[in-house]
Amino acid sequence: MRIFIFFGLLFSALFSALGLNAQQWVQFSQANEYGTFLNPAYTGFNSNMNATLAHRSQYVGLGTEAIGTQYASFSSPLISSKWGLGFRLVNDFIGLQRFTNLDINAAYHILEGKHKLSSGLSAGIVQFGLNGAKLTAPDGSYLPGVVQHNDDLLPNTSSSGMAPTFSFGIIYGFKNFEAGVAMQHLSSPKINISNTASGTIIYLSRTINLHSSYVIKVNNIKVKPSFFCKTDFKKWQAQLNVELDWRKLIAGLGFRGYSGLNNDAVIGLLGFKLKEKIRVVYSYDYNVSFLNNSNSGSHELSLRFDLQKSFKQNVKSNIIFNPRFL
């Protein structure tokens, strides 16, 4: 039963009329801690150098093929605190489908100080791949060593395609509060898949990321409520997390969903700081949707490095004129 549910979800996400619609921007339970994953305007934000690695295994046990995502990023202020430069890599696979996105990020920090305002842009490439040799279709012919789907949309062998992609975002901060909005895949990339009779096309939806957080400090304890929402204006998914940071311990709870069939998971996270600048966090999602009986939850592990960089400020001093040469 699990394998039928899994491939039913896969094919409903993939195939629509003569074109294909890929999934929205990928999902992480710790998304609000990944900075440039959410918004390219975080590149070098707050004079912060950041490196992040993360892996997520989603809906473990749902099917024989894995559902998972890897994420890697690096960003740093460049020359001055006003500019940031970095990259991000997202690799997402659902069964026989793989999606890879590599971006170069740049940001300009318009306001710094009590009020913060940053804008960011990313440019890169997306690749979509499908292992057609392992698919089966109702009208297909499958003899030993021969795969023939008899479907113009499906490749009989491994197939892939690439396209350019662009993203843009803005962040506003005031004291301990931050809020931002970003649009992923601004150009709605069109990926032509090879080895199909009809010239199958994957369309990547523009996805809006809305996010906000607030840090409450009490002595040496930090409590950070955060909110994240993604949408393509057809479907919405919201998540609320509350994270506690005490000395070297990190703990938190979260919930993804907002009503009815949209409710997805209860999230628990636990981590620690190896040093003040390095943190390791594990999170577990307990699924509350109709898939609850078909999987054992989702696992996510992240490693993050943060370093504050300081820049010399040019301070203008009083000018003393030479009385001989005015």
C-alpha positions as a LaTeX table, in Angstrom:
\begin{tabular}{lrrr}
\hline
Residue & $x$ (\AA) & $y$ (\AA) & $z$ (\AA) \\
\hline
Met1 & 0.00 & 0.00 & 0.00 \\
Arg2 & 2.81 & 2.43 & 0.87 \\
Ile3 & 4.49 & 2.04 & $-2.48$ \\
Phe4 & 1.22 & 2.83 & $-4.33$ \\
Ile5 & 0.70 & 5.98 & $-2.24$ \\
Phe6 & 4.28 & 7.02 & $-2.87$ \\
Phe7 & 4.19 & 6.67 & $-6.65$ \\
Gly8 & 0.71 & 8.17 & $-6.77$ \\
Leu9 & 2.08 & 11.31 & $-5.12$ \\
Leu10 & 5.11 & 11.29 & $-7.39$ \\
Phe11 & 3.17 & 11.06 & $-10.65$ \\
Ser12 & 0.50 & 13.58 & $-9.59$ \\
Ala13 & 3.31 & 16.04 & $-8.89$ \\
Leu14 & 5.06 & 15.33 & $-12.16$ \\
Phe15 & 2.51 & 15.02 & $-14.94$ \\
Ser16 & $-0.14$ & 17.49 & $-16.01$ \\
Ala17 & $-1.54$ & 17.64 & $-19.57$ \\
Leu18 & 1.34 & 18.04 & $-22.07$ \\
Gly19 & 3.58 & 19.79 & $-19.58$ \\
Leu20 & 4.97 & 18.84 & $-16.21$ \\
Asn21 & 4.77 & 20.87 & $-13.02$ \\
Ala22 & 7.56 & 20.33 & $-10.50$ \\
Gln23 & 7.22 & 20.75 & $-6.75$ \\
Gln24 & 7.37 & 24.08 & $-4.95$ \\
Trp25 & 10.57 & 25.28 & $-3.31$ \\
Val26 & 11.83 & 22.39 & $-1.16$ \\
Gln27 & 10.99 & 21.94 & 2.50 \\
Phe28 & 13.15 & 22.10 & 5.63 \\
Ser29 & 11.92 & 22.08 & 9.24 \\
Gln30 & 14.86 & 24.28 & 10.30 \\
Ala31 & 14.43 & 26.65 & 7.34 \\
Asn32 & 14.46 & 29.79 & 9.49 \\
Glu33 & 18.00 & 28.93 & 10.58 \\
Tyr34 & 19.39 & 28.51 & 7.06 \\
Gly35 & 19.48 & 32.17 & 6.01 \\
Thr36 & 20.13 & 32.23 & 2.28 \\
Phe37 & 17.94 & 29.16 & 1.76 \\
Leu38 & 15.02 & 31.44 & 2.58 \\
Asn39 & 16.23 & 34.70 & 1.15 \\
Pro40 & 19.35 & 35.84 & $-0.78$ \\
Ala41 & 19.21 & 39.14 & 1.14 \\
Tyr42 & 20.70 & 37.24 & 4.11 \\
Thr43 & 24.04 & 37.07 & 2.26 \\
Gly44 & 26.53 & 38.78 & 4.59 \\
Phe45 & 23.65 & 40.23 & 6.66 \\
Asn46 & 24.68 & 41.75 & 10.02 \\
Ser47 & 28.35 & 41.47 & 8.92 \\
Asn48 & 27.95 & 37.74 & 9.39 \\
Met49 & 30.05 & 35.02 & 7.73 \\
Asn50 & 28.03 & 31.81 & 7.57 \\
Ala51 & 28.51 & 28.25 & 6.36 \\
Thr52 & 25.68 & 25.69 & 6.59 \\
Leu53 & 25.30 & 22.00 & 5.75 \\
Ala54 & 22.00 & 20.14 & 6.14 \\
His55 & 20.40 & 16.83 & 5.22 \\
Arg56 & 16.71 & 15.93 & 5.42 \\
Ser57 & 15.13 & 12.48 & 5.04 \\
Gln58 & 11.40 & 12.96 & 4.57 \\
Tyr59 & 8.51 & 10.54 & 5.13 \\
Val60 & 10.87 & 7.67 & 5.97 \\
Gly61 & 9.37 & 4.31 & 5.02 \\
Leu62 & 6.77 & 5.72 & 2.62 \\
Gly63 & 8.32 & 3.98 & $-0.40$ \\
Thr64 & 11.26 & 1.91 & $-1.49$ \\
Glu65 & 12.88 & 4.98 & $-3.08$ \\
Ala66 & 14.18 & 7.72 & $-0.78$ \\
Ile67 & 12.72 & 11.20 & $-0.37$ \\
Gly68 & 15.45 & 13.57 & 0.78 \\
Thr69 & 17.16 & 16.91 & 0.42 \\
Gln70 & 20.70 & 18.19 & 0.93 \\
Tyr71 & 21.62 & 21.83 & 1.37 \\
Ala72 & 24.99 & 23.62 & 1.44 \\
Ser73 & 25.69 & 27.35 & 1.55 \\
Phe74 & 28.37 & 29.90 & 2.27 \\
Ser75 & 28.04 & 33.67 & 2.56 \\
Ser76 & 30.18 & 36.51 & 3.82 \\
Pro77 & 30.48 & 40.29 & 3.80 \\
Leu78 & 32.62 & 41.45 & 0.88 \\
Ile79 & 35.12 & 44.33 & 1.15 \\
Ser80 & 32.77 & 46.25 & 3.47 \\
Ser81 & 29.75 & 45.46 & 5.63 \\
Lys82 & 27.52 & 46.93 & 2.90 \\
Trp83 & 28.03 & 44.04 & 0.48 \\
Gly84 & 27.65 & 40.28 & 0.72 \\
Leu85 & 28.57 & 37.42 & $-1.62$ \\
Gly86 & 28.02 & 33.67 & $-1.42$ \\
Phe87 & 26.48 & 30.56 & $-2.93$ \\
Arg88 & 23.83 & 27.97 & $-2.14$ \\
Leu89 & 23.33 & 24.42 & $-3.38$ \\
Val90 & 20.06 & 22.49 & $-3.05$ \\
Asn91 & 19.81 & 18.84 & $-4.09$ \\
Asp92 & 16.35 & 17.28 & $-3.78$ \\
Phe93 & 15.24 & 13.79 & $-4.76$ \\
Ile94 & 11.83 & 12.13 & $-4.69$ \\
Gly95 & 12.00 & 8.53 & $-5.79$ \\
Leu96 & 13.20 & 8.49 & $-9.38$ \\
Gln97 & 13.15 & 12.27 & $-9.71$ \\
Arg98 & 16.07 & 14.58 & $-8.86$ \\
Phe99 & 16.16 & 18.37 & $-8.68$ \\
Thr100 & 19.43 & 20.33 & $-8.25$ \\
Asn101 & 19.74 & 24.10 & $-7.88$ \\
Leu102 & 23.08 & 25.97 & $-7.70$ \\
Asp103 & 23.04 & 29.75 & $-7.16$ \\
Ile104 & 25.48 & 32.61 & $-6.67$ \\
Asn105 & 24.06 & 35.11 & $-4.16$ \\
Ala106 & 24.81 & 38.82 & $-3.82$ \\
Ala107 & 23.30 & 41.32 & $-1.38$ \\
Tyr108 & 23.44 & 45.05 & $-0.71$ \\
His109 & 22.72 & 46.13 & 2.85 \\
Ile110 & 20.96 & 49.45 & 2.39 \\
Leu111 & 20.54 & 50.31 & 6.09 \\
Glu112 & 22.73 & 49.19 & 8.99 \\
Gly113 & 22.46 & 49.91 & 12.69 \\
Lys114 & 19.22 & 50.13 & 14.69 \\
His115 & 17.18 & 49.77 & 11.52 \\
Lys116 & 18.41 & 47.22 & 8.98 \\
Leu117 & 17.37 & 46.86 & 5.36 \\
Ser118 & 18.93 & 44.42 & 2.89 \\
Ser119 & 18.16 & 43.39 & $-0.67$ \\
Gly120 & 19.58 & 40.32 & $-2.39$ \\
Leu121 & 19.66 & 38.64 & $-5.77$ \\
Ser122 & 20.68 & 35.12 & $-6.78$ \\
Ala123 & 21.41 & 33.72 & $-10.22$ \\
Gly124 & 22.14 & 30.13 & $-11.12$ \\
Ile125 & 21.05 & 26.97 & $-12.85$ \\
Val126 & 18.49 & 24.27 & $-12.11$ \\
Gln127 & 18.69 & 20.71 & $-13.34$ \\
Phe128 & 15.85 & 18.22 & $-13.37$ \\
Gly129 & 16.51 & 14.52 & $-13.88$ \\
Leu130 & 14.27 & 11.45 & $-14.14$ \\
Asn131 & 15.30 & 7.78 & $-14.27$ \\
Gly132 & 12.82 & 6.71 & $-16.93$ \\
Ala133 & 14.25 & 3.18 & $-17.15$ \\
Lys134 & 12.74 & 2.34 & $-13.75$ \\
Leu135 & 9.27 & 3.73 & $-14.45$ \\
Thr136 & 6.30 & 1.62 & $-15.52$ \\
Ala137 & 3.23 & 2.76 & $-17.44$ \\
Pro138 & $-0.18$ & 1.05 & $-17.98$ \\
Asp139 & 0.40 & 0.60 & $-21.74$ \\
Gly140 & 4.12 & $-0.13$ & $-21.54$ \\
Ser141 & 6.01 & $-3.13$ & $-22.81$ \\
Tyr142 & 8.66 & $-4.49$ & $-20.46$ \\
Leu143 & 10.69 & $-7.43$ & $-21.69$ \\
Pro144 & 14.04 & $-8.42$ & $-20.15$ \\
Gly145 & 16.47 & $-5.64$ & $-21.05$ \\
Val146 & 13.80 & $-3.65$ & $-22.94$ \\
Val147 & 11.83 & $-0.66$ & $-21.61$ \\
Gln148 & 9.08 & 0.80 & $-23.81$ \\
His149 & 6.51 & 2.97 & $-22.00$ \\
Asn150 & 4.46 & 3.72 & $-25.15$ \\
Asp151 & 3.86 & 7.17 & $-23.64$ \\
Asp152 & 5.08 & 10.31 & $-25.41$ \\
Leu153 & 5.61 & 12.11 & $-22.10$ \\
Leu154 & 7.80 & 9.48 & $-20.45$ \\
Pro155 & 11.47 & 8.87 & $-21.29$ \\
Asn156 & 12.47 & 5.23 & $-21.68$ \\
Thr157 & 15.95 & 5.94 & $-20.29$ \\
Ser158 & 17.50 & 8.36 & $-17.82$ \\
Ser159 & 16.60 & 11.90 & $-18.86$ \\
Ser160 & 17.47 & 15.41 & $-17.73$ \\
Gly161 & 17.36 & 19.08 & $-18.62$ \\
Met162 & 18.72 & 22.42 & $-17.37$ \\
Ala163 & 17.58 & 26.04 & $-17.26$ \\
Pro164 & 18.73 & 29.35 & $-15.73$ \\
Thr165 & 16.98 & 30.64 & $-12.62$ \\
Phe166 & 16.86 & 33.89 & $-10.63$ \\
Ser167 & 15.62 & 34.81 & $-7.16$ \\
Phe168 & 15.18 & 38.11 & $-5.31$ \\
Gly169 & 14.53 & 39.04 & $-1.68$ \\
Ile170 & 14.28 & 41.85 & 0.88 \\
Ile171 & 14.81 & 41.79 & 4.66 \\
Tyr172 & 13.94 & 44.43 & 7.26 \\
Gly173 & 15.27 & 44.29 & 10.81 \\
Phe174 & 14.70 & 46.39 & 13.93 \\
Lys175 & 16.52 & 45.51 & 17.14 \\
Asn176 & 15.60 & 41.83 & 17.78 \\
Phe177 & 12.94 & 41.61 & 15.06 \\
Glu178 & 13.42 & 40.49 & 11.44 \\
Ala179 & 10.99 & 39.99 & 8.57 \\
Gly180 & 11.54 & 39.27 & 4.92 \\
Val181 & 10.04 & 38.20 & 1.64 \\
Ala182 & 11.71 & 36.42 & $-1.28$ \\
Met183 & 10.62 & 35.06 & $-4.62$ \\
Gln184 & 12.31 & 31.89 & $-5.86$ \\
His185 & 12.46 & 31.11 & $-9.60$ \\
Leu186 & 11.50 & 34.61 & $-10.74$ \\
Ser187 & 11.57 & 33.62 & $-14.40$ \\
Ser188 & 9.50 & 30.43 & $-13.83$ \\
Pro189 & 12.20 & 28.26 & $-15.49$ \\
Lys190 & 11.18 & 26.00 & $-18.34$ \\
Ile191 & 13.22 & 22.77 & $-18.49$ \\
Asn192 & 13.14 & 20.69 & $-21.65$ \\
Ile193 & 13.46 & 17.02 & $-20.76$ \\
Ser194 & 15.51 & 14.90 & $-23.16$ \\
Asn195 & 14.60 & 11.50 & $-24.61$ \\
Thr196 & 10.82 & 12.04 & $-24.82$ \\
Ala197 & 8.78 & 11.82 & $-28.02$ \\
Ser198 & 6.68 & 14.93 & $-27.36$ \\
Gly199 & 9.44 & 17.20 & $-26.04$ \\
Thr200 & 8.25 & 17.13 & $-22.43$ \\
Ile201 & 8.67 & 20.36 & $-20.46$ \\
Ile202 & 9.01 & 20.89 & $-16.70$ \\
Tyr203 & 7.75 & 24.25 & $-15.42$ \\
Leu204 & 9.12 & 25.36 & $-12.03$ \\
Ser205 & 6.61 & 27.48 & $-10.17$ \\
Arg206 & 7.50 & 30.88 & $-8.78$ \\
Thr207 & 7.44 & 30.46 & $-5.01$ \\
Ile208 & 7.12 & 33.20 & $-2.40$ \\
Asn209 & 8.90 & 32.76 & 0.95 \\
Leu210 & 7.57 & 34.89 & 3.81 \\
His211 & 9.50 & 34.73 & 7.08 \\
Ser212 & 9.85 & 36.56 & 10.39 \\
Ser213 & 11.48 & 36.04 & 13.79 \\
Tyr214 & 11.88 & 37.79 & 17.14 \\
Val215 & 14.51 & 37.14 & 19.81 \\
Ile216 & 13.53 & 37.52 & 23.48 \\
Lys217 & 16.51 & 37.74 & 25.83 \\
Val218 & 16.22 & 36.95 & 29.56 \\
Asn219 & 19.58 & 36.80 & 31.32 \\
Asn220 & 21.53 & 34.08 & 29.45 \\
Ile221 & 18.41 & 32.54 & 27.86 \\
Lys222 & 17.20 & 33.38 & 24.35 \\
Val223 & 13.71 & 32.48 & 23.17 \\
Lys224 & 13.14 & 32.82 & 19.43 \\
Pro225 & 9.64 & 32.48 & 17.95 \\
Ser226 & 9.80 & 32.28 & 14.13 \\
Phe227 & 7.27 & 32.02 & 11.32 \\
Phe228 & 7.74 & 30.77 & 7.77 \\
Cys229 & 5.27 & 30.51 & 4.92 \\
Lys230 & 5.75 & 29.43 & 1.30 \\
Thr231 & 3.23 & 29.71 & $-1.50$ \\
Asp232 & 2.83 & 29.66 & $-5.28$ \\
Phe233 & $-0.57$ & 31.40 & $-4.80$ \\
Lys234 & $-2.29$ & 28.08 & $-5.46$ \\
Lys235 & $-1.09$ & 26.19 & $-2.41$ \\
Trp236 & 0.09 & 27.53 & 0.95 \\
Gln237 & 2.21 & 25.97 & 3.67 \\
Ala238 & 2.93 & 27.70 & 6.99 \\
Gln239 & 5.20 & 26.76 & 9.89 \\
Leu240 & 5.63 & 28.18 & 13.39 \\
Asn241 & 8.70 & 27.35 & 15.52 \\
Val242 & 9.75 & 28.36 & 19.03 \\
Glu243 & 13.42 & 27.84 & 19.83 \\
Leu244 & 15.19 & 28.10 & 23.19 \\
Asp245 & 18.93 & 28.81 & 23.39 \\
Trp246 & 20.51 & 28.33 & 26.82 \\
Arg247 & 24.27 & 28.19 & 27.19 \\
Lys248 & 25.31 & 25.29 & 24.91 \\
Leu249 & 21.85 & 23.76 & 24.62 \\
Ile250 & 19.35 & 24.37 & 21.81 \\
Ala251 & 15.79 & 23.02 & 21.99 \\
Gly252 & 12.53 & 23.81 & 20.27 \\
Leu253 & 9.07 & 22.86 & 19.06 \\
Gly254 & 7.21 & 23.62 & 15.86 \\
Phe255 & 4.11 & 22.91 & 13.84 \\
Arg256 & 3.67 & 22.85 & 10.05 \\
Gly257 & 0.19 & 23.55 & 8.72 \\
Tyr258 & $-2.73$ & 25.80 & 9.55 \\
Ser259 & $-5.99$ & 23.87 & 9.06 \\
Gly260 & $-7.60$ & 20.66 & 7.85 \\
Leu261 & $-5.75$ & 18.72 & 5.17 \\
Asn262 & $-2.94$ & 21.28 & 5.20 \\
Asn263 & $-1.71$ & 20.14 & 8.63 \\
Asp264 & 1.49 & 18.17 & 8.14 \\
Ala265 & 3.71 & 17.67 & 11.19 \\
Val266 & 4.61 & 18.39 & 14.79 \\
Ile267 & 8.33 & 19.22 & 14.98 \\
Gly268 & 10.78 & 18.73 & 17.81 \\
Leu269 & 14.40 & 19.86 & 17.67 \\
Leu270 & 17.43 & 19.44 & 19.89 \\
Gly271 & 20.99 & 20.63 & 19.42 \\
Phe272 & 24.11 & 21.97 & 21.04 \\
Lys273 & 26.96 & 24.37 & 20.42 \\
Leu274 & 30.38 & 22.84 & 19.93 \\
Lys275 & 31.73 & 26.34 & 20.35 \\
Glu276 & 29.96 & 29.67 & 20.38 \\
Lys277 & 30.29 & 29.83 & 16.60 \\
Ile278 & 29.41 & 26.21 & 15.71 \\
Arg279 & 26.03 & 24.55 & 16.24 \\
Val280 & 24.66 & 21.10 & 15.46 \\
Val281 & 20.87 & 20.61 & 15.47 \\
Tyr282 & 18.70 & 17.55 & 14.89 \\
Ser283 & 14.95 & 17.79 & 14.27 \\
Tyr284 & 12.25 & 15.17 & 13.95 \\
Asp285 & 8.84 & 15.61 & 12.29 \\
Tyr286 & 5.94 & 13.51 & 13.54 \\
Asn287 & 3.50 & 13.36 & 10.65 \\
Val288 & $-0.15$ & 14.25 & 11.46 \\
Ser289 & $-1.56$ & 14.12 & 7.92 \\
Phe290 & $-3.33$ & 11.20 & 6.21 \\
Leu291 & 0.16 & 9.77 & 5.53 \\
Asn292 & 0.66 & 9.13 & 9.24 \\
Asn293 & 0.20 & 5.37 & 8.97 \\
Ser294 & 2.48 & 5.08 & 5.93 \\
Asn295 & 5.73 & 6.60 & 7.23 \\
Ser296 & 7.80 & 6.87 & 10.40 \\
Gly297 & 8.40 & 10.62 & 10.23 \\
Ser298 & 11.09 & 12.92 & 8.86 \\
His299 & 14.63 & 13.50 & 10.10 \\
Glu300 & 16.82 & 16.57 & 9.60 \\
Leu301 & 20.40 & 17.25 & 10.70 \\
Ser302 & 22.25 & 20.54 & 10.29 \\
Leu303 & 25.71 & 21.92 & 10.97 \\
Arg304 & 26.12 & 25.71 & 11.03 \\
Phe305 & 29.14 & 27.98 & 11.46 \\
Asp306 & 28.74 & 31.71 & 12.18 \\
Leu307 & 31.45 & 34.35 & 12.52 \\
Gln308 & 30.92 & 38.05 & 13.03 \\
Lys309 & 33.29 & 40.16 & 10.93 \\
Ser310 & 34.37 & 43.66 & 11.91 \\
Phe311 & 35.16 & 46.46 & 9.49 \\
Lys312 & 37.10 & 49.65 & 10.07 \\
Gln313 & 34.93 & 52.73 & 10.06 \\
Asn314 & 36.20 & 55.78 & 8.25 \\
Val315 & 35.92 & 58.59 & 10.77 \\
Lys316 & 36.35 & 62.11 & 9.47 \\
Ser317 & 38.54 & 64.28 & 11.73 \\
Asn318 & 38.76 & 68.04 & 11.92 \\
Ile319 & 40.80 & 69.53 & 9.10 \\
Ile320 & 43.59 & 71.99 & 9.96 \\
Phe321 & 44.42 & 74.17 & 7.00 \\
Asn322 & 47.97 & 75.22 & 6.19 \\
Pro323 & 47.97 & 79.01 & 6.52 \\
Arg324 & 50.54 & 79.27 & 3.68 \\
Phe325 & 48.47 & 77.33 & 1.14 \\
Leu326 & 44.72 & 77.97 & 1.56 \\
\hline
\end{tabular}
